[in-house]
């Protein structure tokens, strides 16, 4: 008898503990769907199962989440990238798109983040609807799984034993076992000859009833939303039937590519939509399926330019380095784009000498007056090439030129300022001019103040830790390494860390692949131990891992533990939580960090903690100063604060300190635009504009100059508790900061 998964656990929040290594998923050769239900002991498949069909490939981003989610009323996944194809726009406005791509890259792997959110929503809905099985018809070669679908499968398989459902991969009866990186399939039955002598269903995905009536679907399951899950035996890559009359655009692409038709503008638009959805490989496949030799030179160049932009966004630098050279008759700006993207791929593929000529051509062709910001991005990557060639002074001169040109722009371009500041910091660090390196790091990280995401928080501390090590200030270096590790272990999605941060930790080439949590954890532990050893200290691991996470309203923390430079919050209520990642290197780092924390508080019983939490203060940094610590304790209703060996009760005795807390408008704000009836606030990076409500507007008008909480409460006619509530909400929205 087939073992049954655990029953769902009420309405508890979905938490997916993920692991390292290959996930194993059961797979069945489908002889018939009726036989499959018997083998799986599924009594009512129409109620117990959700189906998704990849037999003819995925033709939208997050295909699995879309197909499963539609059957239980989940909303469609949001786009995760900007549009790259916009033929009518002003060319220099593409700099705005570049800025968005920079933000998205700095946040980390947005496909992984989206897949995780979709997995959590899906699992909660499975519980609500009593779904026991997720059925997945596997792709027939050469059709694609889609990397974002593999990420979702990994997470769902990790979660399945704990949340009461099973994933079943279904194969044609005569199919070989698929080879998919990161997945392994445990085949449960023997193959058999596939049925023959019948027409195959030719449309990808779950079948609409009208299409099933047109082509026939003798072995199918009618799903909750009325669509049909067709047996893989009725699918074939050789199906040559004409498409149905009414067909969604993404499915039109499948038939267009199958039949070798080239509607170039349509395919370019569809590639752009797929890129925005996260189907990156599919977007490139669509563009690379266009035969550029069969179209006019300008159209071919625009196809190539779009493919190159996607390749660079994906950090597929080898593809970018192979990019085609432009024809001499093309417009200068198009030629400049193609030379730049090819050179960019080359410099990132260790071909700096070959790249130099193409960078020079791009700079000659791109008008710096007409395309101010795009030209500065071109100078930026040109400076990197000079650095790779060993021409440090020339690289620094280019960065200095960029800095002066940025000052001349009518409005600050925070993305370019950030990149330019970081690049100069790295050059000065390479030259061991540590004072100026720190100055430019400060400039860069100041831009992200109260905007820092998980990658930003870790990266800033990593940079400062390395600087202090170079200076020989070992105590400061250790503090920064502790903070770096605390941020890493508190990150709910370490696999999604930004690729440039992973590169900096591992000292490896830049890659758009999912972060290797185990390698990063190993490297951070080595750095932490070396920093402690520089002070003559030897670290000892704690007896067990203790889960670390970001604090929130449900954390139930009872105690804040603070040392100069860092703080953590401890919760004792309930059973111990498992760390969010189960890899041995990650858990070993956790034990060493917890051991270090426990050494600082020898009279505190860390074995009593079910979990530890950190407060990044809405993208600022770990709470550190007395005011920050008190504000964090008040905000999260933590009754006790321990600084060193001194304990403080967070009660009415703290009211004077609370009243004296200073409130000011957030440095994350770029500008506020007048609106009817309220202001529209724009941020320097990451966040979409926010329209204020009436209470927020009054507060922002009052905070033209910083104020204390007491004065603000009085001026706004609010009691302290109501004012605290408002300020906390505005801090979460990055409108104000408290210190």
PDB file of C-alpha atoms in Angstrom, residues 436-609:
ATOM      1  CA  UNK A 436      39.190  57.057  -0.168  1.00  0.00           C
ATOM      2  CA  UNK A 437      37.826  53.535  -0.615  1.00  0.00           C
ATOM      3  CA  UNK A 438      35.792  54.000   2.568  1.00  0.00           C
ATOM      4  CA  UNK A 439      34.649  57.450   1.430  1.00  0.00           C
ATOM      5  CA  UNK A 440      33.220  56.052  -1.801  1.00  0.00           C
ATOM      6  CA  UNK A 441      31.709  52.999  -0.106  1.00  0.00           C
ATOM      7  CA  UNK A 442      29.961  55.412   2.267  1.00  0.00           C
ATOM      8  CA  UNK A 443      28.636  57.430  -0.678  1.00  0.00           C
ATOM      9  CA  UNK A 444      27.302  54.317  -2.380  1.00  0.00           C
ATOM     10  CA  UNK A 445      25.674  52.778   0.662  1.00  0.00           C
ATOM     11  CA  UNK A 446      24.207  56.102   1.806  1.00  0.00           C
ATOM     12  CA  UNK A 447      22.049  56.085  -1.346  1.00  0.00           C
ATOM     13  CA  UNK A 448      20.435  52.848  -0.155  1.00  0.00           C
ATOM     14  CA  UNK A 449      19.836  54.087   3.397  1.00  0.00           C
ATOM     15  CA  UNK A 450      16.459  52.705   4.571  1.00  0.00           C
ATOM     16  CA  UNK A 451      16.140  50.966   1.210  1.00  0.00           C
ATOM     17  CA  UNK A 452      18.640  48.159   1.757  1.00  0.00           C
ATOM     18  CA  UNK A 453      17.393  44.743   0.784  1.00  0.00           C
ATOM     19  CA  UNK A 454      18.880  41.475   2.026  1.00  0.00           C
ATOM     20  CA  UNK A 455      21.703  41.586  -0.514  1.00  0.00           C
ATOM     21  CA  UNK A 456      22.518  45.238   0.236  1.00  0.00           C
ATOM     22  CA  UNK A 457      22.674  44.649   3.990  1.00  0.00           C
ATOM     23  CA  UNK A 458      25.058  41.738   3.615  1.00  0.00           C
ATOM     24  CA  UNK A 459      27.205  43.385   0.949  1.00  0.00           C
ATOM     25  CA  UNK A 460      27.794  46.636   2.854  1.00  0.00           C
ATOM     26  CA  UNK A 461      29.042  44.744   5.903  1.00  0.00           C
ATOM     27  CA  UNK A 462      31.178  42.450   3.749  1.00  0.00           C
ATOM     28  CA  UNK A 463      32.896  45.463   2.142  1.00  0.00           C
ATOM     29  CA  UNK A 464      33.549  47.151   5.481  1.00  0.00           C
ATOM     30  CA  UNK A 465      34.808  43.887   7.015  1.00  0.00           C
ATOM     31  CA  UNK A 466      37.356  43.512   4.227  1.00  0.00           C
ATOM     32  CA  UNK A 467      38.436  47.156   4.580  1.00  0.00           C
ATOM     33  CA  UNK A 468      38.987  46.815   8.336  1.00  0.00           C
ATOM     34  CA  UNK A 469      40.986  43.630   7.798  1.00  0.00           C
ATOM     35  CA  UNK A 470      43.229  45.479   5.354  1.00  0.00           C
ATOM     36  CA  UNK A 471      43.682  48.237   7.937  1.00  0.00           C
ATOM     37  CA  UNK A 472      44.511  45.716  10.639  1.00  0.00           C
ATOM     38  CA  UNK A 473      41.668  46.909  12.903  1.00  0.00           C
ATOM     39  CA  UNK A 474      40.696  43.385  13.884  1.00  0.00           C
ATOM     40  CA  UNK A 475      37.990  44.208  16.445  1.00  0.00           C
ATOM     41  CA  UNK A 476      36.034  46.273  13.917  1.00  0.00           C
ATOM     42  CA  UNK A 477      36.561  43.613  11.265  1.00  0.00           C
ATOM     43  CA  UNK A 478      35.107  40.932  13.527  1.00  0.00           C
ATOM     44  CA  UNK A 479      32.054  43.080  14.271  1.00  0.00           C
ATOM     45  CA  UNK A 480      31.400  43.506  10.552  1.00  0.00           C
ATOM     46  CA  UNK A 481      31.857  39.773   9.932  1.00  0.00           C
ATOM     47  CA  UNK A 482      29.384  39.000  12.726  1.00  0.00           C
ATOM     48  CA  UNK A 483      26.869  41.361  11.152  1.00  0.00           C
ATOM     49  CA  UNK A 484      27.506  39.860   7.710  1.00  0.00           C
ATOM     50  CA  UNK A 485      26.778  36.377   9.066  1.00  0.00           C
ATOM     51  CA  UNK A 486      23.706  37.534  10.989  1.00  0.00           C
ATOM     52  CA  UNK A 487      22.278  39.067   7.822  1.00  0.00           C
ATOM     53  CA  UNK A 488      23.014  35.895   5.858  1.00  0.00           C
ATOM     54  CA  UNK A 489      21.417  33.607   8.426  1.00  0.00           C
ATOM     55  CA  UNK A 490      18.385  35.913   8.848  1.00  0.00           C
ATOM     56  CA  UNK A 491      17.743  36.064   5.112  1.00  0.00           C
ATOM     57  CA  UNK A 492      14.528  34.127   4.402  1.00  0.00           C
ATOM     58  CA  UNK A 493      15.732  33.314   0.861  1.00  0.00           C
ATOM     59  CA  UNK A 494      19.521  32.915   0.880  1.00  0.00           C
ATOM     60  CA  UNK A 495      19.375  31.093  -2.467  1.00  0.00           C
ATOM     61  CA  UNK A 496      18.198  34.368  -4.034  1.00  0.00           C
ATOM     62  CA  UNK A 497      21.141  36.520  -2.883  1.00  0.00           C
ATOM     63  CA  UNK A 498      22.252  38.967  -5.588  1.00  0.00           C
ATOM     64  CA  UNK A 499      24.833  37.411  -7.937  1.00  0.00           C
ATOM     65  CA  UNK A 500      27.381  40.201  -7.447  1.00  0.00           C
ATOM     66  CA  UNK A 501      27.220  39.638  -3.685  1.00  0.00           C
ATOM     67  CA  UNK A 502      27.776  35.900  -4.152  1.00  0.00           C
ATOM     68  CA  UNK A 503      30.677  36.740  -6.472  1.00  0.00           C
ATOM     69  CA  UNK A 504      32.241  39.019  -3.836  1.00  0.00           C
ATOM     70  CA  UNK A 505      31.975  36.355  -1.118  1.00  0.00           C
ATOM     71  CA  UNK A 506      33.265  33.462  -3.204  1.00  0.00           C
ATOM     72  CA  UNK A 507      35.771  35.401  -5.358  1.00  0.00           C
ATOM     73  CA  UNK A 508      34.390  33.576  -8.392  1.00  0.00           C
ATOM     74  CA  UNK A 509      33.252  34.777 -11.845  1.00  0.00           C
ATOM     75  CA  UNK A 510      29.889  36.504 -12.026  1.00  0.00           C
ATOM     76  CA  UNK A 511      27.018  34.121 -12.698  1.00  0.00           C
ATOM     77  CA  UNK A 512      23.258  34.438 -12.988  1.00  0.00           C
ATOM     78  CA  UNK A 513      22.741  30.969 -11.523  1.00  0.00           C
ATOM     79  CA  UNK A 514      21.011  30.365  -8.205  1.00  0.00           C
ATOM     80  CA  UNK A 515      23.334  31.109  -5.290  1.00  0.00           C
ATOM     81  CA  UNK A 516      25.187  28.145  -3.786  1.00  0.00           C
ATOM     82  CA  UNK A 517      24.123  28.463  -0.145  1.00  0.00           C
ATOM     83  CA  UNK A 518      26.547  25.815   1.045  1.00  0.00           C
ATOM     84  CA  UNK A 519      29.615  27.365  -0.599  1.00  0.00           C
ATOM     85  CA  UNK A 520      28.717  30.837   0.650  1.00  0.00           C
ATOM     86  CA  UNK A 521      28.128  29.542   4.184  1.00  0.00           C
ATOM     87  CA  UNK A 522      31.486  27.757   4.137  1.00  0.00           C
ATOM     88  CA  UNK A 523      33.271  30.912   2.944  1.00  0.00           C
ATOM     89  CA  UNK A 524      31.589  33.108   5.569  1.00  0.00           C
ATOM     90  CA  UNK A 525      32.480  30.686   8.361  1.00  0.00           C
ATOM     91  CA  UNK A 526      36.108  30.692   7.227  1.00  0.00           C
ATOM     92  CA  UNK A 527      36.160  34.522   7.267  1.00  0.00           C
ATOM     93  CA  UNK A 528      34.471  34.682  10.677  1.00  0.00           C
ATOM     94  CA  UNK A 529      36.926  32.208  12.204  1.00  0.00           C
ATOM     95  CA  UNK A 530      39.906  34.036  10.678  1.00  0.00           C
ATOM     96  CA  UNK A 531      38.657  37.368  12.057  1.00  0.00           C
ATOM     97  CA  UNK A 532      38.315  35.875  15.535  1.00  0.00           C
ATOM     98  CA  UNK A 533      41.730  34.223  15.295  1.00  0.00           C
ATOM     99  CA  UNK A 534      43.288  37.604  14.439  1.00  0.00           C
ATOM    100  CA  UNK A 535      42.194  38.660  17.939  1.00  0.00           C
ATOM    101  CA  UNK A 536      43.512  35.476  19.525  1.00  0.00           C
ATOM    102  CA  UNK A 537      40.030  33.999  19.928  1.00  0.00           C
ATOM    103  CA  UNK A 538      38.842  30.548  19.002  1.00  0.00           C
ATOM    104  CA  UNK A 539      35.151  30.119  18.251  1.00  0.00           C
ATOM    105  CA  UNK A 540      33.147  27.121  19.416  1.00  0.00           C
ATOM    106  CA  UNK A 541      29.928  25.869  17.830  1.00  0.00           C
ATOM    107  CA  UNK A 542      26.723  25.857  19.846  1.00  0.00           C
ATOM    108  CA  UNK A 543      25.204  22.475  20.692  1.00  0.00           C
ATOM    109  CA  UNK A 544      22.504  22.846  18.044  1.00  0.00           C
ATOM    110  CA  UNK A 545      21.420  25.278  15.337  1.00  0.00           C
ATOM    111  CA  UNK A 546      18.888  27.927  16.355  1.00  0.00           C
ATOM    112  CA  UNK A 547      16.777  29.356  13.559  1.00  0.00           C
ATOM    113  CA  UNK A 548      17.513  32.991  12.720  1.00  0.00           C
ATOM    114  CA  UNK A 549      14.973  35.186  10.944  1.00  0.00           C
ATOM    115  CA  UNK A 550      13.845  38.780  10.562  1.00  0.00           C
ATOM    116  CA  UNK A 551      11.650  39.921  13.420  1.00  0.00           C
ATOM    117  CA  UNK A 552       7.970  40.608  12.797  1.00  0.00           C
ATOM    118  CA  UNK A 553       4.742  41.008  14.748  1.00  0.00           C
ATOM    119  CA  UNK A 554       4.362  37.224  15.161  1.00  0.00           C
ATOM    120  CA  UNK A 555       7.890  36.583  16.465  1.00  0.00           C
ATOM    121  CA  UNK A 556       6.967  36.726  20.152  1.00  0.00           C
ATOM    122  CA  UNK A 557      10.442  37.871  21.192  1.00  0.00           C
ATOM    123  CA  UNK A 558      10.875  38.261  24.953  1.00  0.00           C
ATOM    124  CA  UNK A 559      14.440  39.568  25.139  1.00  0.00           C
ATOM    125  CA  UNK A 560      16.779  41.785  23.114  1.00  0.00           C
ATOM    126  CA  UNK A 561      20.495  40.998  23.423  1.00  0.00           C
ATOM    127  CA  UNK A 562      22.828  43.786  22.315  1.00  0.00           C
ATOM    128  CA  UNK A 563      26.555  44.286  21.914  1.00  0.00           C
ATOM    129  CA  UNK A 564      28.385  47.164  20.190  1.00  0.00           C
ATOM    130  CA  UNK A 565      27.600  46.789  16.492  1.00  0.00           C
ATOM    131  CA  UNK A 566      24.839  44.201  16.610  1.00  0.00           C
ATOM    132  CA  UNK A 567      21.739  42.916  18.368  1.00  0.00           C
ATOM    133  CA  UNK A 568      19.451  39.890  18.303  1.00  0.00           C
ATOM    134  CA  UNK A 569      16.057  39.087  19.779  1.00  0.00           C
ATOM    135  CA  UNK A 570      15.203  35.795  21.457  1.00  0.00           C
ATOM    136  CA  UNK A 571      11.875  33.963  21.654  1.00  0.00           C
ATOM    137  CA  UNK A 572      11.292  31.120  24.097  1.00  0.00           C
ATOM    138  CA  UNK A 573       7.612  30.435  23.404  1.00  0.00           C
ATOM    139  CA  UNK A 574       6.770  27.217  21.584  1.00  0.00           C
ATOM    140  CA  UNK A 575       8.815  24.384  20.057  1.00  0.00           C
ATOM    141  CA  UNK A 576      12.202  25.089  18.485  1.00  0.00           C
ATOM    142  CA  UNK A 577      12.075  26.151  14.841  1.00  0.00           C
ATOM    143  CA  UNK A 578      14.241  24.519  12.220  1.00  0.00           C
ATOM    144  CA  UNK A 579      16.550  26.870  10.271  1.00  0.00           C
ATOM    145  CA  UNK A 580      15.128  27.757   6.862  1.00  0.00           C
ATOM    146  CA  UNK A 581      17.939  25.889   5.064  1.00  0.00           C
ATOM    147  CA  UNK A 582      19.014  22.391   6.042  1.00  0.00           C
ATOM    148  CA  UNK A 583      22.403  22.163   4.312  1.00  0.00           C
ATOM    149  CA  UNK A 584      25.234  21.016   6.622  1.00  0.00           C
ATOM    150  CA  UNK A 585      27.535  23.996   5.889  1.00  0.00           C
ATOM    151  CA  UNK A 586      24.716  26.460   6.497  1.00  0.00           C
ATOM    152  CA  UNK A 587      23.804  24.770   9.766  1.00  0.00           C
ATOM    153  CA  UNK A 588      27.449  24.655  10.862  1.00  0.00           C
ATOM    154  CA  UNK A 589      27.783  28.405  10.275  1.00  0.00           C
ATOM    155  CA  UNK A 590      24.610  28.887  12.296  1.00  0.00           C
ATOM    156  CA  UNK A 591      26.041  26.915  15.216  1.00  0.00           C
ATOM    157  CA  UNK A 592      29.284  28.918  15.222  1.00  0.00           C
ATOM    158  CA  UNK A 593      27.439  32.243  15.076  1.00  0.00           C
ATOM    159  CA  UNK A 594      25.056  31.209  17.859  1.00  0.00           C
ATOM    160  CA  UNK A 595      28.059  29.994  19.848  1.00  0.00           C
ATOM    161  CA  UNK A 596      29.672  33.419  19.467  1.00  0.00           C
ATOM    162  CA  UNK A 597      26.454  35.137  20.592  1.00  0.00           C
ATOM    163  CA  UNK A 598      26.168  32.838  23.596  1.00  0.00           C
ATOM    164  CA  UNK A 599      29.785  33.558  24.586  1.00  0.00           C
ATOM    165  CA  UNK A 600      28.888  37.253  24.825  1.00  0.00           C
ATOM    166  CA  UNK A 601      25.989  36.451  27.179  1.00  0.00           C
ATOM    167  CA  UNK A 602      27.273  33.651  29.442  1.00  0.00           C
ATOM    168  CA  UNK A 603      24.424  34.036  31.941  1.00  0.00           C
ATOM    169  CA  UNK A 604      21.702  33.680  29.312  1.00  0.00           C
ATOM    170  CA  UNK A 605      20.434  30.177  28.559  1.00  0.00           C
ATOM    171  CA  UNK A 606      20.469  30.014  24.766  1.00  0.00           C
ATOM    172  CA  UNK A 607      19.163  26.446  24.809  1.00  0.00           C
ATOM    173  CA  UNK A 608      15.813  27.882  25.903  1.00  0.00           C
ATOM    174  CA  UNK A 609      15.398  29.914  22.713  1.00  0.00           C
TER     175      UNK A 609
END
